[in-house]
Amino acid sequence: MKYIITFELTTTGYKERIKRFLETGAPPPDGATLHGRWFTLGHNKGFMLAETSDPTTIYRWVSQWADLINFEVHQVLEDAQIAEVLKSL
């Protein structure tokens, strides 16, 4: 399963967030793959594309940062997956 994770970087905890990111790199937990992470310019927001067969790994990952970052997690499907559904209609 693939997930688009959006996040908002609030001004609260700014220095702690930088410190933690530089120390850890914010890697995904075992069982999840990070395909990319992008930040908007000037809006304190970002997006990640992650993949895992176990959604609890995504929950674990964002929970580690929930004290400093607001997240929204969206499971997404690819065109081929949607096409299979549409064929059955």
PDB file of C-alpha atoms in Angstrom:
ATOM      1  CA  MET A   1       0.000   0.000   0.000  1.00  0.00           C
ATOM      2  CA  LYS A   2       1.194   3.471  -0.840  1.00  0.00           C
ATOM      3  CA  TYR A   3       0.567   6.533   1.287  1.00  0.00           C
ATOM      4  CA  ILE A   4       0.861  10.230   0.616  1.00  0.00           C
ATOM      5  CA  ILE A   5       1.679  11.909   3.887  1.00  0.00           C
ATOM      6  CA  THR A   6       1.305  15.665   4.095  1.00  0.00           C
ATOM      7  CA  PHE A   7       2.775  17.606   6.967  1.00  0.00           C
ATOM      8  CA  GLU A   8       2.748  21.112   8.348  1.00  0.00           C
ATOM      9  CA  LEU A   9       5.752  22.480  10.191  1.00  0.00           C
ATOM     10  CA  THR A  10       4.429  24.708  12.941  1.00  0.00           C
ATOM     11  CA  THR A  11       6.579  27.357  14.605  1.00  0.00           C
ATOM     12  CA  THR A  12       6.311  25.456  17.894  1.00  0.00           C
ATOM     13  CA  GLY A  13       9.368  23.292  18.469  1.00  0.00           C
ATOM     14  CA  TYR A  14      11.239  24.728  15.487  1.00  0.00           C
ATOM     15  CA  LYS A  15      14.748  24.259  16.901  1.00  0.00           C
ATOM     16  CA  GLU A  16      13.973  20.836  18.382  1.00  0.00           C
ATOM     17  CA  ARG A  17      12.563  19.680  15.029  1.00  0.00           C
ATOM     18  CA  ILE A  18      15.715  20.792  13.195  1.00  0.00           C
ATOM     19  CA  LYS A  19      17.942  19.127  15.774  1.00  0.00           C
ATOM     20  CA  ARG A  20      16.032  15.838  15.636  1.00  0.00           C
ATOM     21  CA  PHE A  21      15.930  15.811  11.831  1.00  0.00           C
ATOM     22  CA  LEU A  22      19.664  16.493  11.504  1.00  0.00           C
ATOM     23  CA  GLU A  23      20.484  13.823  14.098  1.00  0.00           C
ATOM     24  CA  THR A  24      18.213  11.096  12.713  1.00  0.00           C
ATOM     25  CA  GLY A  25      17.311  11.977   9.122  1.00  0.00           C
ATOM     26  CA  ALA A  26      13.733  10.957   9.984  1.00  0.00           C
ATOM     27  CA  PRO A  27      13.979   7.502   8.391  1.00  0.00           C
ATOM     28  CA  PRO A  28      10.897   5.312   8.102  1.00  0.00           C
ATOM     29  CA  PRO A  29      10.607   2.399  10.521  1.00  0.00           C
ATOM     30  CA  ASP A  30      11.467  -1.137   9.449  1.00  0.00           C
ATOM     31  CA  GLY A  31       8.802  -2.429   7.109  1.00  0.00           C
ATOM     32  CA  ALA A  32       8.179   0.912   5.381  1.00  0.00           C
ATOM     33  CA  THR A  33       9.884   2.449   2.362  1.00  0.00           C
ATOM     34  CA  LEU A  34      10.188   6.186   1.815  1.00  0.00           C
ATOM     35  CA  HIS A  35      10.037   6.952  -1.927  1.00  0.00           C
ATOM     36  CA  GLY A  36      10.541  10.684  -1.498  1.00  0.00           C
ATOM     37  CA  ARG A  37      10.084  13.708   0.724  1.00  0.00           C
ATOM     38  CA  TRP A  38       9.506  17.221  -0.595  1.00  0.00           C
ATOM     39  CA  PHE A  39       9.144  20.596   1.106  1.00  0.00           C
ATOM     40  CA  THR A  40       7.239  23.611  -0.193  1.00  0.00           C
ATOM     41  CA  LEU A  41       9.065  26.923  -0.370  1.00  0.00           C
ATOM     42  CA  GLY A  42       7.894  29.482   2.141  1.00  0.00           C
ATOM     43  CA  HIS A  43       4.802  27.642   3.343  1.00  0.00           C
ATOM     44  CA  ASN A  44       6.215  25.311   6.034  1.00  0.00           C
ATOM     45  CA  LYS A  45       4.535  22.284   4.458  1.00  0.00           C
ATOM     46  CA  GLY A  46       5.736  19.103   2.866  1.00  0.00           C
ATOM     47  CA  PHE A  47       4.781  15.801   1.299  1.00  0.00           C
ATOM     48  CA  MET A  48       6.100  12.258   1.491  1.00  0.00           C
ATOM     49  CA  LEU A  49       5.377   9.140  -0.531  1.00  0.00           C
ATOM     50  CA  ALA A  50       5.776   5.968   1.506  1.00  0.00           C
ATOM     51  CA  GLU A  51       4.940   2.313   0.994  1.00  0.00           C
ATOM     52  CA  THR A  52       4.245  -0.545   3.393  1.00  0.00           C
ATOM     53  CA  SER A  53       2.113  -3.653   3.675  1.00  0.00           C
ATOM     54  CA  ASP A  54       1.426  -2.836   7.332  1.00  0.00           C
ATOM     55  CA  PRO A  55      -0.290   0.528   7.963  1.00  0.00           C
ATOM     56  CA  THR A  56       0.763   0.480  11.617  1.00  0.00           C
ATOM     57  CA  THR A  57       4.321   1.244  10.483  1.00  0.00           C
ATOM     58  CA  ILE A  58       3.105   4.576   9.092  1.00  0.00           C
ATOM     59  CA  TYR A  59       1.248   5.266  12.333  1.00  0.00           C
ATOM     60  CA  ARG A  60       4.390   4.461  14.321  1.00  0.00           C
ATOM     61  CA  TRP A  61       6.485   6.753  12.127  1.00  0.00           C
ATOM     62  CA  VAL A  62       4.279   9.837  12.298  1.00  0.00           C
ATOM     63  CA  SER A  63       3.664   9.276  16.018  1.00  0.00           C
ATOM     64  CA  GLN A  64       7.399   9.698  16.647  1.00  0.00           C
ATOM     65  CA  TRP A  65       7.110  13.247  15.303  1.00  0.00           C
ATOM     66  CA  ALA A  66       3.575  14.181  16.393  1.00  0.00           C
ATOM     67  CA  ASP A  67       4.905  16.416  19.176  1.00  0.00           C
ATOM     68  CA  LEU A  68       6.473  18.698  16.544  1.00  0.00           C
ATOM     69  CA  ILE A  69       4.632  18.173  13.240  1.00  0.00           C
ATOM     70  CA  ASN A  70       0.983  17.943  12.153  1.00  0.00           C
ATOM     71  CA  PHE A  71       0.375  15.063   9.722  1.00  0.00           C
ATOM     72  CA  GLU A  72      -2.346  13.900   7.354  1.00  0.00           C
ATOM     73  CA  VAL A  73      -2.027  10.374   5.947  1.00  0.00           C
ATOM     74  CA  HIS A  74      -3.811   9.275   2.772  1.00  0.00           C
ATOM     75  CA  GLN A  75      -3.719   5.763   1.321  1.00  0.00           C
ATOM     76  CA  VAL A  76      -3.523   6.073  -2.469  1.00  0.00           C
ATOM     77  CA  LEU A  77      -4.012   3.815  -5.478  1.00  0.00           C
ATOM     78  CA  GLU A  78      -2.265   3.841  -8.839  1.00  0.00           C
ATOM     79  CA  ASP A  79      -3.971   4.062 -12.231  1.00  0.00           C
ATOM     80  CA  ALA A  80      -3.635   0.314 -12.875  1.00  0.00           C
ATOM     81  CA  GLN A  81      -5.347  -0.496  -9.573  1.00  0.00           C
ATOM     82  CA  ILE A  82      -8.202   1.882 -10.334  1.00  0.00           C
ATOM     83  CA  ALA A  83      -8.516   0.472 -13.867  1.00  0.00           C
ATOM     84  CA  GLU A  84      -9.103  -3.016 -12.447  1.00  0.00           C
ATOM     85  CA  VAL A  85     -11.948  -1.687 -10.327  1.00  0.00           C
ATOM     86  CA  LEU A  86     -13.437   0.227 -13.246  1.00  0.00           C
ATOM     87  CA  LYS A  87     -13.368  -2.879 -15.457  1.00  0.00           C
ATOM     88  CA  SER A  88     -15.600  -4.665 -12.964  1.00  0.00           C
ATOM     89  CA  LEU A  89     -18.316  -1.987 -13.060  1.00  0.00           C
TER      90      LEU A  89
END
